[in-house]
XYZ file of C-alpha atoms in Angstrom:
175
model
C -98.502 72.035 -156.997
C -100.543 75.273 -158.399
C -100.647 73.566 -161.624
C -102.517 70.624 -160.334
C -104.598 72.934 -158.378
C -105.101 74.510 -161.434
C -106.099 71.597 -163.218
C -108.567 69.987 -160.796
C -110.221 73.330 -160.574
C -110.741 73.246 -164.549
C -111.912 69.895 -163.992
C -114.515 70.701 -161.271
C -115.511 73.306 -163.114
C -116.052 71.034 -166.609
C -118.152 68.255 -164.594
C -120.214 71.001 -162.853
C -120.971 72.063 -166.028
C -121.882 68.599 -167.104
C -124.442 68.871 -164.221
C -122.527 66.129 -162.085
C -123.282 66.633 -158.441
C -120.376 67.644 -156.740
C -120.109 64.549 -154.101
C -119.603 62.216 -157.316
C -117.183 65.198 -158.190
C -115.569 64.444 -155.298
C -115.856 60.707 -155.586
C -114.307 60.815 -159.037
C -111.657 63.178 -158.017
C -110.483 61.026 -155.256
C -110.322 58.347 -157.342
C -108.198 59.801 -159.733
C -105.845 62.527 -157.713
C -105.816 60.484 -154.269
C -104.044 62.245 -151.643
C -103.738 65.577 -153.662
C -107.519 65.924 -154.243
C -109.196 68.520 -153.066
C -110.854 68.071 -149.742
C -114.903 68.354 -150.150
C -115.961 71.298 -148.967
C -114.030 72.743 -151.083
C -115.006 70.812 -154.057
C -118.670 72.143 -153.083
C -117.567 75.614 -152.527
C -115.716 75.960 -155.849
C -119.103 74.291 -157.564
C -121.094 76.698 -155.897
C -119.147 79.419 -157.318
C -119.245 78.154 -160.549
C -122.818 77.808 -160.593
C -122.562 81.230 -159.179
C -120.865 82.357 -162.256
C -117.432 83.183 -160.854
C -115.661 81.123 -163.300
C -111.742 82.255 -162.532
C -110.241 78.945 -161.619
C -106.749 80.713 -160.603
C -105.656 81.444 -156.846
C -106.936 85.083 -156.129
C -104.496 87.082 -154.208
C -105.660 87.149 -150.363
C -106.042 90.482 -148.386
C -105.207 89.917 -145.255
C -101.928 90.844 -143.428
C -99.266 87.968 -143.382
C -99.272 85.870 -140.695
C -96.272 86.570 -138.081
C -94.676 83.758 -137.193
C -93.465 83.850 -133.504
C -89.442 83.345 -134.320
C -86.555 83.982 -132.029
C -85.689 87.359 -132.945
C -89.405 88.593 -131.890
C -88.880 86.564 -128.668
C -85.393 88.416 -127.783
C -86.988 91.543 -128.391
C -89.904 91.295 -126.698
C -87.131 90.045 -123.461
C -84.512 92.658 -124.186
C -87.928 95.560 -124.223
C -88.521 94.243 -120.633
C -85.113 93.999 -119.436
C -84.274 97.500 -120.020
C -87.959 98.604 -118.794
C -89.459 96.495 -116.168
C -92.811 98.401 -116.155
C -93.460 98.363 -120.153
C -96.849 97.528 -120.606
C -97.660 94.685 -123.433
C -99.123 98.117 -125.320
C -96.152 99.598 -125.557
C -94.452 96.622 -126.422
C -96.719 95.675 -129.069
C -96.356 99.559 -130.852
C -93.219 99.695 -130.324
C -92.509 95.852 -132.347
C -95.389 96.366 -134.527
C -97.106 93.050 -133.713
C -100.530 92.527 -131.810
C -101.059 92.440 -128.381
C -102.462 89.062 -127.884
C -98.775 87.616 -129.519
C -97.012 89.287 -127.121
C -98.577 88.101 -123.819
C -98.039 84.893 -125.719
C -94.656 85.308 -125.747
C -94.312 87.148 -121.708
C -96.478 84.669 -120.344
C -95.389 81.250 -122.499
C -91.953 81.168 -124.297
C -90.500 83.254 -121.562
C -92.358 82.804 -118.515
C -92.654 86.055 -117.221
C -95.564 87.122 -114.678
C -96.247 90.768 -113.645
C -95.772 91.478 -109.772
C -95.906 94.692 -108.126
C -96.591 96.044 -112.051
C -93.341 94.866 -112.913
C -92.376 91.979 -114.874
C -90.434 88.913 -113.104
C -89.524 85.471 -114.014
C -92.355 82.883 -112.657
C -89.659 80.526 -111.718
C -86.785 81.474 -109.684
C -83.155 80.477 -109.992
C -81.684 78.816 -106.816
C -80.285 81.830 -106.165
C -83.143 83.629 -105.586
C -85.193 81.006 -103.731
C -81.778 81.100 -101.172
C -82.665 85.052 -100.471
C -86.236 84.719 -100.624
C -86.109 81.957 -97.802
C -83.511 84.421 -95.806
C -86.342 86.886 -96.205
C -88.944 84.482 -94.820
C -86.924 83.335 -91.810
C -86.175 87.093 -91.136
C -89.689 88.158 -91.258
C -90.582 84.465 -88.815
C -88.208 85.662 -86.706
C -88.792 89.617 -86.278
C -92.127 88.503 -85.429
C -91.654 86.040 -82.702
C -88.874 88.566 -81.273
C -92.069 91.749 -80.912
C -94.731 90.098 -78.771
C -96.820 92.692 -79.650
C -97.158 92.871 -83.144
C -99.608 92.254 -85.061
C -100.445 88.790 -86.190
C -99.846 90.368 -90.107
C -96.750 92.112 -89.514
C -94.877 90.360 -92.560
C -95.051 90.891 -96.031
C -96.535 88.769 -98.990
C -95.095 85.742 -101.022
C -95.487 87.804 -104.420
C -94.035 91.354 -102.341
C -90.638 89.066 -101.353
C -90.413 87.457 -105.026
C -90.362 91.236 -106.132
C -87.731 92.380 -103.666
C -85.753 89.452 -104.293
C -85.428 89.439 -107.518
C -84.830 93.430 -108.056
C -82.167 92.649 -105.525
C -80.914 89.830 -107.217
C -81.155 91.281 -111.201
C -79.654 94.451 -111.940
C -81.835 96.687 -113.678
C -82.316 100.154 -114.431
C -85.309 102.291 -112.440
């Protein structure tokens, strides 16, 4: 494949310096390479760099960082991290994997589902369970306040509060 890259770069660069505009470059390369032609922009950039003078028709190597490829291994650790710390910030998780921020709330908030509540880290979806205990929490709370006439009209606690209890109840973790 890099010798055919190779060779249609030699090429561009001989009909460029024939004068040929580079859309019948293009025209004559797709002709004659089909599917592994060059696309055309880049059969106009590489004829603006050789009218530019930059006649090295080899790959140059790149400079950037490789490209981490989200893989299961980064995926467990970024889980196991938040198991054994439910409070880790995506910071410390990134430092402490060596990848960039952004990829891990990737991971937290799409491969494994995870939302932050109470500034810790629980599933989004709840096994069955933990939807039993968070319903026995709701019917307690229903009933407490029907039993105390007098209380206020707020006396319960939050949806997102109960999913916290419930599942620090429900997981064992370390504090």
């Amino acid at each position: 494949m890099d010798s055919s890259r190779s060779a249609q770069r030699s090429v561009i660069q001989f009909l460029r310096a024939e004068w040929e505009h580079a859309s019948q470059i293009y025209r004559r390369m797709k002709e004659v390479n089909g599917e592994q032609c060059f696309v055309q922009c880049t059969i106009y950039r590489l004829c603006q760099r050789y009218e530019a003078r930059r006649v090295n028709i080899k790959d140059l190597p790149r400079s950037a960082q490789p490209h981490v490829v989200t893989n299961c291994a980064t995926i467990s650790a970024v889980d196991e991290l938040i198991r054994q710390k439910r409070r880790i910030t995506t910071r410390e998780i990134a430092v402490e994997l060596s990848i960039k921020k952004g990829k891990v709330h990737r991971i937290i908030h799409k491969k494994l589902g995870y939302g932050k509540v109470c500034a810790e880290w629980v599933p989004k979806h709840l096994s069955e369970n933990q939807k039993t205990a968070r319903m026995g929490v709701c019917l307690t709370q229903q009933f407490l306040h029907r039993s105390h006439p007098f209380s206020s009209k707020r006396c319960g606690i939050s949806a997102s509060m109960s999913m916290a209890i419930i599942y620090s109840c429900t997981v064992p973790h370390e504090l």
